[in-house]
């Protein structure tokens, strides 16, 4: 089984309207790319902050600018296609109950939890850049992985997105001097406690850092902690679907990860990873 669950039907630019990208023709392009890549399970997970309902969770100016569409119209559209229905939902500290309400009142197949922001600035958004100003690498990495731990522990999510996103800029931003395993530790502890699937994401290969998420040392700690894994590309275009999967499969093989998570109605099953539909492992 191969999956691609962390997929966006439209690019991130605000002018990319739902009307233009949530269409049968666009879905066809993604399905064709998935078939070509041997991906048996394809799902979409638009950013929660593109929907007006997200403003109940947070009123960050970036969210206010982005929140244009209706979440229920998106769900209804996806349900009329062969795609699995997911959403990429930021963890908003203090909004756990409102987040649970938003997620539980829709019939998602899975929910991907993300940390993009720490406080009011983001680790990956120019314009809201955490690195502007003081940008102390130890402090930013510490706060990022603590937020990721909280995100995992919230129990709101089935999958933890791009788990070491803080490295996205690679050498383009300050990097901490100390061994990164020190920073991973609190997140790995939380992952071990709550049994959330850790996303192996090939998106980092397309970013300045040029590596998979998570880094091999982080993956190794997750494996030792007994974590389960989900496989995705974080595609924002059809040609990103299944991008870099050979590298992801090599990383998994090197670390003894033989199964990936498959989701339906927020229930998880484990399947042997590899091309072809495969039979459930359990
Ligand atoms: Zn993300
Ligand atoms: Zn994404």
Tab-separated table of N, CA and C in Angstrom, residues 115 118 123 131 135-150 152-153 160 163-167 174-191 214-215 217-219 221-222:
chain	number	residue	atom	x	y	z
A	115	UNK	N	1.770	22.224	13.217
A	115	UNK	CA	2.282	23.414	13.896
A	115	UNK	C	3.028	24.216	12.836
A	118	UNK	N	4.354	29.515	16.026
A	118	UNK	CA	4.619	29.494	17.465
A	118	UNK	C	4.407	30.927	17.945
A	123	UNK	N	6.981	29.395	11.501
A	123	UNK	CA	8.307	28.869	11.150
A	123	UNK	C	8.494	28.774	9.634
A	131	UNK	N	11.726	34.105	12.404
A	131	UNK	CA	13.173	34.359	12.412
A	131	UNK	C	13.512	35.841	12.309
A	135	UNK	N	15.299	35.799	16.551
A	135	UNK	CA	15.571	34.555	15.833
A	135	UNK	C	16.638	33.673	16.459
A	136	UNK	N	16.581	33.504	17.777
A	136	UNK	CA	17.541	32.629	18.459
A	136	UNK	C	17.179	31.174	18.152
A	137	UNK	N	18.091	30.461	17.501
A	137	UNK	CA	17.767	29.126	16.984
A	137	UNK	C	17.396	28.156	18.102
A	138	UNK	N	18.128	28.163	19.209
A	138	UNK	CA	17.806	27.249	20.311
A	138	UNK	C	16.389	27.492	20.809
A	139	UNK	N	16.053	28.772	20.935
A	139	UNK	CA	14.746	29.151	21.459
A	139	UNK	C	13.629	28.774	20.473
A	140	UNK	N	13.835	29.051	19.195
A	140	UNK	CA	12.814	28.741	18.190
A	140	UNK	C	12.616	27.227	18.111
A	141	UNK	N	13.682	26.457	18.067
A	141	UNK	CA	13.560	24.987	17.987
A	141	UNK	C	12.913	24.428	19.253
A	142	UNK	N	13.301	24.946	20.403
A	142	UNK	CA	12.699	24.467	21.663
A	142	UNK	C	11.194	24.720	21.650
A	143	UNK	N	10.811	25.948	21.288
A	143	UNK	CA	9.384	26.291	21.299
A	143	UNK	C	8.620	25.510	20.233
A	144	UNK	N	9.225	25.302	19.079
A	144	UNK	CA	8.545	24.554	18.021
A	144	UNK	C	8.229	23.124	18.482
A	145	UNK	N	9.251	22.422	19.006
A	145	UNK	CA	9.021	21.013	19.375
A	145	UNK	C	8.145	20.883	20.614
A	146	UNK	N	8.158	21.902	21.486
A	146	UNK	CA	7.212	21.874	22.600
A	146	UNK	C	5.779	22.048	22.095
A	147	UNK	N	5.607	22.922	21.109
A	147	UNK	CA	4.270	23.097	20.504
A	147	UNK	C	3.831	21.802	19.812
A	148	UNK	N	4.774	21.126	19.152
A	148	UNK	CA	4.448	19.854	18.483
A	148	UNK	C	4.021	18.800	19.515
A	149	UNK	N	4.696	18.794	20.660
A	149	UNK	CA	4.333	17.871	21.738
A	149	UNK	C	2.909	18.159	22.216
A	150	UNK	N	2.591	19.431	22.382
A	150	UNK	CA	1.239	19.821	22.818
A	150	UNK	C	0.207	19.439	21.765
A	152	UNK	N	0.426	16.957	19.641
A	152	UNK	CA	0.228	15.501	19.738
A	152	UNK	C	-0.656	15.172	20.940
A	153	UNK	N	-0.306	15.741	22.089
A	153	UNK	CA	-0.996	15.414	23.337
A	153	UNK	C	-2.446	15.865	23.367
A	160	UNK	N	0.429	13.636	12.703
A	160	UNK	CA	1.230	14.847	12.971
A	160	UNK	C	1.966	15.223	11.692
A	163	UNK	N	6.765	16.696	10.748
A	163	UNK	CA	7.072	16.846	12.183
A	163	UNK	C	8.271	17.728	12.528
A	164	UNK	N	9.226	17.901	11.643
A	164	UNK	CA	10.301	18.860	11.962
A	164	UNK	C	10.320	20.012	10.957
A	165	UNK	N	9.126	20.573	10.741
A	165	UNK	CA	8.959	21.710	9.812
A	165	UNK	C	9.890	22.886	10.128
A	166	UNK	N	10.266	23.025	11.380
A	166	UNK	CA	11.118	24.155	11.790
A	166	UNK	C	12.417	24.232	10.980
A	167	UNK	N	12.814	23.098	10.371
A	167	UNK	CA	14.071	23.099	9.595
A	167	UNK	C	13.867	23.527	8.144
A	174	UNK	N	19.005	30.567	10.979
A	174	UNK	CA	19.924	30.023	11.995
A	174	UNK	C	19.556	28.586	12.369
A	175	UNK	N	20.570	27.784	12.632
A	175	UNK	CA	20.351	26.404	13.098
A	175	UNK	C	20.971	26.270	14.490
A	176	UNK	N	20.353	25.483	15.349
A	176	UNK	CA	20.924	25.342	16.693
A	176	UNK	C	22.268	24.616	16.646
A	177	UNK	N	23.131	24.915	17.598
A	177	UNK	CA	24.439	24.250	17.661
A	177	UNK	C	24.322	22.853	18.224
A	178	UNK	N	23.428	22.682	19.184
A	178	UNK	CA	23.417	21.384	19.873
A	178	UNK	C	22.743	20.300	19.039
A	179	UNK	N	22.976	19.074	19.435
A	179	UNK	CA	22.411	17.899	18.770
A	179	UNK	C	20.884	18.060	18.682
A	180	UNK	N	20.307	17.980	17.467
A	180	UNK	CA	18.853	18.195	17.355
A	180	UNK	C	18.025	17.195	18.171
A	181	UNK	N	18.608	16.040	18.507
A	181	UNK	CA	17.844	15.056	19.293
A	181	UNK	C	17.371	15.616	20.625
A	182	UNK	N	18.148	16.563	21.149
A	182	UNK	CA	17.751	17.236	22.381
A	182	UNK	C	16.387	17.925	22.191
A	183	UNK	N	16.172	18.521	21.018
A	183	UNK	CA	14.919	19.247	20.768
A	183	UNK	C	13.770	18.288	20.457
A	184	UNK	N	14.089	17.156	19.800
A	184	UNK	CA	13.035	16.196	19.436
A	184	UNK	C	12.400	15.551	20.674
A	185	UNK	N	13.222	15.416	21.718
A	185	UNK	CA	12.844	14.617	22.895
A	185	UNK	C	11.407	14.852	23.419
A	186	UNK	N	11.010	16.115	23.739
A	186	UNK	CA	9.652	16.302	24.282
A	186	UNK	C	8.564	15.851	23.310
A	187	UNK	N	8.792	16.057	22.011
A	187	UNK	CA	7.785	15.651	21.020
A	187	UNK	C	7.686	14.130	20.973
A	188	UNK	N	8.828	13.443	21.022
A	188	UNK	CA	8.820	11.976	20.963
A	188	UNK	C	8.113	11.398	22.192
A	189	UNK	N	8.344	12.025	23.339
A	189	UNK	CA	7.647	11.580	24.558
A	189	UNK	C	6.136	11.660	24.378
A	190	UNK	N	5.678	12.765	23.825
A	190	UNK	CA	4.232	12.950	23.616
A	190	UNK	C	3.700	11.948	22.593
A	191	UNK	N	4.449	11.733	21.528
A	191	UNK	CA	4.043	10.784	20.477
A	191	UNK	C	3.890	9.386	21.076
A	214	UNK	N	10.318	13.277	8.816
A	214	UNK	CA	11.274	13.816	9.766
A	214	UNK	C	12.711	13.442	9.372
A	215	UNK	N	13.674	14.134	9.987
A	215	UNK	CA	15.091	13.783	9.816
A	215	UNK	C	15.308	12.350	10.305
A	217	UNK	N	17.348	10.969	12.363
A	217	UNK	CA	17.517	10.807	13.821
A	217	UNK	C	16.181	10.934	14.555
A	218	UNK	N	15.313	11.792	14.041
A	218	UNK	CA	13.979	11.978	14.641
A	218	UNK	C	13.125	10.734	14.377
A	219	UNK	N	13.194	10.237	13.131
A	219	UNK	CA	12.453	9.025	12.786
A	219	UNK	C	12.891	7.867	13.683
A	221	UNK	N	14.125	7.930	16.666
A	221	UNK	CA	13.575	8.080	18.015
A	221	UNK	C	12.089	7.713	18.046
A	222	UNK	N	11.362	8.073	16.997
A	222	UNK	CA	9.933	7.733	16.919
A	222	UNK	C	9.754	6.216	16.835
